[in-house]
């Protein structure tokens, strides 16, 4: 007699913000779960429009299928649906029809998570160049250079956007953030969704001219 053992997709370590690795989740946030047997030894990344099934993997958030951006044996990245209710929620991975364990999460109005590159927050100038140690920020607005900080988790905006789709327009975060650099407030002139990518937010800002030394803009 042959016995087929079906391993369950198991979430281990909870549900975290995909950018910060913290437990704060927000409607529209990029989120990550780590675990075992989350897919059948496959790795796949999604392109737009973001699908609800990727290589046989699905994620339920409060019983609703979430848009998926990446799946592998030990990790799944997805978007928290835009209409998820605040408070305690549930996340469950389904692999080819096999339901895994249920993990809990706490959904809050806002919980910014900055995307990282080599340990620094991802910031670009208004020419699209990445800010690095060799390409540092310019203080103040004397050179006409402004910067963009890339993040997720700024929460609800003044636009109605379907989960997993790009806004295709300017959408301001209803809870406007503050940004300090070297302990001083930066001038923010836009904080909201990036129009071409779902779940991706940007903060456009000018570095305070009084900051003496800046090694990272976030």
mmCIF file of C-alpha atoms in Angstrom:
data_model
loop_
_atom_site.group_PDB
_atom_site.id
_atom_site.type_symbol
_atom_site.label_atom_id
_atom_site.label_comp_id
_atom_site.label_asym_id
_atom_site.label_seq_id
_atom_site.Cartn_x
_atom_site.Cartn_y
_atom_site.Cartn_z
ATOM 1 C CA UNK A 1 0.000 0.000 0.000
ATOM 2 C CA UNK A 2 1.284 3.433 -0.933
ATOM 3 C CA UNK A 3 0.656 6.278 1.487
ATOM 4 C CA UNK A 4 0.892 9.780 0.097
ATOM 5 C CA UNK A 5 1.805 12.337 2.721
ATOM 6 C CA UNK A 6 0.594 15.862 1.947
ATOM 7 C CA UNK A 7 2.522 18.516 3.818
ATOM 8 C CA UNK A 8 0.530 21.534 4.890
ATOM 9 C CA UNK A 9 1.731 25.038 3.974
ATOM 10 C CA UNK A 10 2.767 26.397 7.361
ATOM 11 C CA UNK A 11 3.186 30.080 8.247
ATOM 12 C CA UNK A 12 5.892 30.477 10.884
ATOM 13 C CA UNK A 13 6.785 33.784 12.478
ATOM 14 C CA UNK A 14 3.621 35.712 11.740
ATOM 15 C CA UNK A 15 2.753 38.309 9.119
ATOM 16 C CA UNK A 16 5.071 41.288 8.617
ATOM 17 C CA UNK A 17 5.419 44.453 6.580
ATOM 18 C CA UNK A 18 7.424 43.422 3.483
ATOM 19 C CA UNK A 19 9.560 46.577 3.616
ATOM 20 C CA UNK A 20 10.261 47.004 7.334
ATOM 21 C CA UNK A 21 9.859 43.440 8.614
ATOM 22 C CA UNK A 22 7.673 44.817 11.409
ATOM 23 C CA UNK A 23 4.280 43.482 12.458
ATOM 24 C CA UNK A 24 2.295 46.624 11.642
ATOM 25 C CA UNK A 25 -0.017 46.016 8.678
ATOM 26 C CA UNK A 26 -2.192 48.518 6.853
ATOM 27 C CA UNK A 27 -4.808 48.201 4.092
ATOM 28 C CA UNK A 28 -2.875 48.165 0.813
ATOM 29 C CA UNK A 29 0.442 47.243 2.491
ATOM 30 C CA UNK A 30 2.978 44.899 0.945
ATOM 31 C CA UNK A 31 3.132 42.012 3.415
ATOM 32 C CA UNK A 32 5.272 38.886 3.796
ATOM 33 C CA UNK A 33 4.829 35.512 5.443
ATOM 34 C CA UNK A 34 7.661 33.037 5.977
ATOM 35 C CA UNK A 35 7.185 29.346 6.575
ATOM 36 C CA UNK A 36 7.527 25.862 5.142
ATOM 37 C CA UNK A 37 6.005 24.164 2.098
ATOM 38 C CA UNK A 38 4.264 27.361 1.041
ATOM 39 C CA UNK A 39 4.647 26.339 -2.607
ATOM 40 C CA UNK A 40 5.706 23.203 -4.482
ATOM 41 C CA UNK A 41 9.400 24.114 -4.783
ATOM 42 C CA UNK A 42 8.601 26.903 -7.199
ATOM 43 C CA UNK A 43 9.615 30.525 -7.234
ATOM 44 C CA UNK A 44 7.519 33.014 -9.158
ATOM 45 C CA UNK A 45 7.093 36.778 -9.326
ATOM 46 C CA UNK A 46 3.986 38.501 -10.607
ATOM 47 C CA UNK A 47 3.657 41.315 -13.094
ATOM 48 C CA UNK A 48 0.733 43.683 -13.451
ATOM 49 C CA UNK A 49 -2.130 43.134 -13.009
ATOM 50 C CA UNK A 50 -1.281 41.402 -9.725
ATOM 51 C CA UNK A 51 -3.001 37.976 -9.627
ATOM 52 C CA UNK A 52 -4.796 36.248 -6.763
ATOM 53 C CA UNK A 53 -3.221 32.901 -7.745
ATOM 54 C CA UNK A 54 0.481 32.507 -8.491
ATOM 55 C CA UNK A 55 2.025 29.090 -9.259
ATOM 56 C CA UNK A 56 -0.884 27.392 -7.509
ATOM 57 C CA UNK A 57 -0.534 29.506 -4.361
ATOM 58 C CA UNK A 58 -3.278 31.687 -2.868
ATOM 59 C CA UNK A 59 -3.498 33.777 0.292
ATOM 60 C CA UNK A 60 -6.675 34.443 2.232
ATOM 61 C CA UNK A 61 -6.824 37.640 4.276
ATOM 62 C CA UNK A 62 -9.931 37.630 6.461
ATOM 63 C CA UNK A 63 -11.360 35.098 4.021
ATOM 64 C CA UNK A 64 -10.685 37.259 0.936
ATOM 65 C CA UNK A 65 -8.138 36.339 -1.738
ATOM 66 C CA UNK A 66 -5.193 38.750 -1.667
ATOM 67 C CA UNK A 67 -3.114 39.881 -4.683
ATOM 68 C CA UNK A 68 0.206 37.968 -4.794
ATOM 69 C CA UNK A 69 3.551 39.385 -5.916
ATOM 70 C CA UNK A 70 6.010 36.572 -5.071
ATOM 71 C CA UNK A 71 5.885 32.940 -3.967
ATOM 72 C CA UNK A 72 8.549 30.412 -3.035
ATOM 73 C CA UNK A 73 8.924 27.372 -0.824
ATOM 74 C CA UNK A 74 9.580 29.473 2.279
ATOM 75 C CA UNK A 75 8.165 32.918 1.523
ATOM 76 C CA UNK A 76 5.066 34.551 0.068
ATOM 77 C CA UNK A 77 4.668 38.265 -0.611
ATOM 78 C CA UNK A 78 1.210 39.754 -1.081
ATOM 79 C CA UNK A 79 -0.865 42.878 -0.723
ATOM 80 C CA UNK A 80 -3.250 43.382 2.172
ATOM 81 C CA UNK A 81 -6.626 44.062 0.478
ATOM 82 C CA UNK A 82 -7.603 47.716 0.463
ATOM 83 C CA UNK A 83 -10.940 47.058 2.156
ATOM 84 C CA UNK A 84 -9.646 44.951 5.063
ATOM 85 C CA UNK A 85 -11.063 46.020 8.429
ATOM 86 C CA UNK A 86 -8.890 47.482 11.166
ATOM 87 C CA UNK A 87 -8.144 45.304 14.174
ATOM 88 C CA UNK A 88 -7.197 41.649 14.444
ATOM 89 C CA UNK A 89 -7.290 39.736 11.158
ATOM 90 C CA UNK A 90 -6.313 36.345 9.776
ATOM 91 C CA UNK A 91 -3.969 35.143 7.019
ATOM 92 C CA UNK A 92 -3.921 31.651 5.507
ATOM 93 C CA UNK A 93 -1.881 30.191 2.642
ATOM 94 C CA UNK A 94 -3.487 27.745 0.208
ATOM 95 C CA UNK A 95 -1.142 25.617 -1.919
ATOM 96 C CA UNK A 96 -2.848 23.808 -4.802
ATOM 97 C CA UNK A 97 -6.044 23.486 -2.782
ATOM 98 C CA UNK A 98 -4.313 22.476 0.470
ATOM 99 C CA UNK A 99 -5.160 24.888 3.303
ATOM 100 C CA UNK A 100 -2.438 25.774 5.784
ATOM 101 C CA UNK A 101 -2.533 27.074 9.324
ATOM 102 C CA UNK A 102 -4.136 30.397 10.224
ATOM 103 C CA UNK A 103 -1.884 33.250 11.360
ATOM 104 C CA UNK A 104 -3.163 36.425 12.968
ATOM 105 C CA UNK A 105 -2.214 40.020 12.282
ATOM 106 C CA UNK A 106 -3.133 43.455 13.550
ATOM 107 C CA UNK A 107 -4.298 45.990 10.980
ATOM 108 C CA UNK A 108 -3.788 49.667 11.840
ATOM 109 C CA UNK A 109 -4.593 52.911 9.957
ATOM 110 C CA UNK A 110 -0.932 53.588 9.117
ATOM 111 C CA UNK A 111 2.423 51.851 9.653
ATOM 112 C CA UNK A 112 5.075 53.099 7.225
ATOM 113 C CA UNK A 113 7.740 50.648 6.110
ATOM 114 C CA UNK A 114 10.668 51.989 4.070
ATOM 115 C CA UNK A 115 12.143 49.760 1.363
ATOM 116 C CA UNK A 116 15.851 49.101 1.868
ATOM 117 C CA UNK A 117 18.953 48.929 -0.306
ATOM 118 C CA UNK A 118 22.226 47.832 1.291
ATOM 119 C CA UNK A 119 20.896 48.789 4.728
ATOM 120 C CA UNK A 120 19.762 52.275 3.694
ATOM 121 C CA UNK A 121 16.273 53.463 2.896
ATOM 122 C CA UNK A 122 15.654 53.688 -0.864
ATOM 123 C CA UNK A 123 15.717 57.351 -1.894
ATOM 124 C CA UNK A 124 16.002 58.769 -5.403
ATOM 125 C CA UNK A 125 16.562 62.303 -6.636
ATOM 126 C CA UNK A 126 14.360 64.037 -9.163
ATOM 127 C CA UNK A 127 16.514 62.622 -11.969
ATOM 128 C CA UNK A 128 15.716 59.085 -10.805
ATOM 129 C CA UNK A 129 19.235 58.450 -9.461
ATOM 130 C CA UNK A 130 19.578 56.366 -6.301
ATOM 131 C CA UNK A 131 20.982 58.150 -3.267
ATOM 132 C CA UNK A 132 24.124 56.336 -2.086
ATOM 133 C CA UNK A 133 27.267 57.114 -0.130
ATOM 134 C CA UNK A 134 28.848 58.176 -3.425
ATOM 135 C CA UNK A 135 25.766 60.141 -4.481
ATOM 136 C CA UNK A 136 24.618 61.863 -1.279
ATOM 137 C CA UNK A 137 21.706 64.240 -0.855
ATOM 138 C CA UNK A 138 22.015 67.975 -1.344
ATOM 139 C CA UNK A 139 20.941 70.153 1.559
ATOM 140 C CA UNK A 140 18.093 72.589 1.096
ATOM 141 C CA UNK A 141 16.535 73.554 -2.220
ATOM 142 C CA UNK A 142 19.320 75.736 -3.556
ATOM 143 C CA UNK A 143 20.174 73.351 -6.403
ATOM 144 C CA UNK A 144 16.555 72.611 -7.297
ATOM 145 C CA UNK A 145 17.034 68.964 -6.303
ATOM 146 C CA UNK A 146 14.231 67.205 -4.462
ATOM 147 C CA UNK A 147 14.052 63.593 -3.326
ATOM 148 C CA UNK A 148 11.641 60.700 -3.138
ATOM 149 C CA UNK A 149 11.486 58.150 -0.328
ATOM 150 C CA UNK A 150 9.965 54.805 -1.370
ATOM 151 C CA UNK A 151 7.821 52.926 1.122
ATOM 152 C CA UNK A 152 4.605 51.082 1.845
ATOM 153 C CA UNK A 153 1.982 51.322 4.574
ATOM 154 C CA UNK A 154 0.858 54.955 4.475
ATOM 155 C CA UNK A 155 -2.741 53.783 4.503
ATOM 156 C CA UNK A 156 -5.947 55.016 2.938
ATOM 157 C CA UNK A 157 -5.782 57.743 0.291
ATOM 158 C CA UNK A 158 -8.261 60.187 -1.202
ATOM 159 C CA UNK A 159 -8.767 57.825 -4.174
ATOM 160 C CA UNK A 160 -10.839 54.673 -4.510
ATOM 161 C CA UNK A 161 -8.440 52.018 -5.826
ATOM 162 C CA UNK A 162 -9.152 48.328 -6.392
ATOM 163 C CA UNK A 163 -6.829 45.953 -4.534
ATOM 164 C CA UNK A 164 -3.821 44.914 -6.587
ATOM 165 C CA UNK A 165 -4.229 47.610 -9.219
ATOM 166 C CA UNK A 166 -2.322 50.822 -9.840
ATOM 167 C CA UNK A 167 -4.075 54.110 -9.130
ATOM 168 C CA UNK A 168 -2.949 55.748 -12.419
ATOM 169 C CA UNK A 169 -3.365 59.132 -10.760
ATOM 170 C CA UNK A 170 -2.196 61.209 -7.821
ATOM 171 C CA UNK A 171 -3.661 59.847 -4.570
ATOM 172 C CA UNK A 172 -2.780 61.637 -1.346
ATOM 173 C CA UNK A 173 -2.511 59.742 1.944
ATOM 174 C CA UNK A 174 -5.345 60.827 4.237
ATOM 175 C CA UNK A 175 -3.040 60.579 7.263
ATOM 176 C CA UNK A 176 -0.163 62.756 6.191
ATOM 177 C CA UNK A 177 3.237 61.639 7.554
ATOM 178 C CA UNK A 178 6.081 63.712 8.915
ATOM 179 C CA UNK A 179 9.705 63.138 7.920
ATOM 180 C CA UNK A 180 12.713 64.220 9.951
ATOM 181 C CA UNK A 181 16.335 64.194 8.827
ATOM 182 C CA UNK A 182 19.049 64.740 11.387
ATOM 183 C CA UNK A 183 16.282 65.601 13.861
ATOM 184 C CA UNK A 184 14.933 68.396 11.658
ATOM 185 C CA UNK A 185 11.647 68.337 9.704
ATOM 186 C CA UNK A 186 11.931 67.904 5.950
ATOM 187 C CA UNK A 187 9.622 69.822 3.622
ATOM 188 C CA UNK A 188 7.103 67.345 2.177
ATOM 189 C CA UNK A 189 5.232 68.305 -0.964
ATOM 190 C CA UNK A 190 3.647 64.927 -1.770
ATOM 191 C CA UNK A 191 2.902 61.811 0.264
ATOM 192 C CA UNK A 192 0.727 59.184 -1.365
ATOM 193 C CA UNK A 193 0.526 56.361 -3.883
ATOM 194 C CA UNK A 194 2.975 55.911 -6.716
ATOM 195 C CA UNK A 195 0.589 55.918 -9.711
ATOM 196 C CA UNK A 196 2.049 52.955 -11.646
ATOM 197 C CA UNK A 197 2.414 50.331 -8.912
ATOM 198 C CA UNK A 198 -0.172 49.019 -6.408
ATOM 199 C CA UNK A 199 0.767 49.332 -2.745
ATOM 200 C CA UNK A 200 3.846 51.457 -3.408
ATOM 201 C CA UNK A 201 3.908 54.894 -1.764
ATOM 202 C CA UNK A 202 6.258 57.806 -2.149
ATOM 203 C CA UNK A 203 7.171 60.820 -0.070
ATOM 204 C CA UNK A 204 8.599 63.685 -2.113
ATOM 205 C CA UNK A 205 10.661 66.009 0.055
ATOM 206 C CA UNK A 206 13.428 68.570 0.352
ATOM 207 C CA UNK A 207 16.301 68.038 2.786
ATOM 208 C CA UNK A 208 16.528 70.725 5.521
ATOM 209 C CA UNK A 209 19.342 73.170 4.743
ATOM 210 C CA UNK A 210 20.437 73.220 8.413
ATOM 211 C CA UNK A 211 21.425 69.530 8.554
ATOM 212 C CA UNK A 212 25.183 69.379 9.036
ATOM 213 C CA UNK A 213 25.894 65.830 7.871
ATOM 214 C CA UNK A 214 23.614 63.374 6.100
ATOM 215 C CA UNK A 215 24.592 59.764 5.427
ATOM 216 C CA UNK A 216 21.071 58.487 4.770
ATOM 217 C CA UNK A 217 17.917 60.370 3.922
ATOM 218 C CA UNK A 218 15.609 58.348 6.153
#
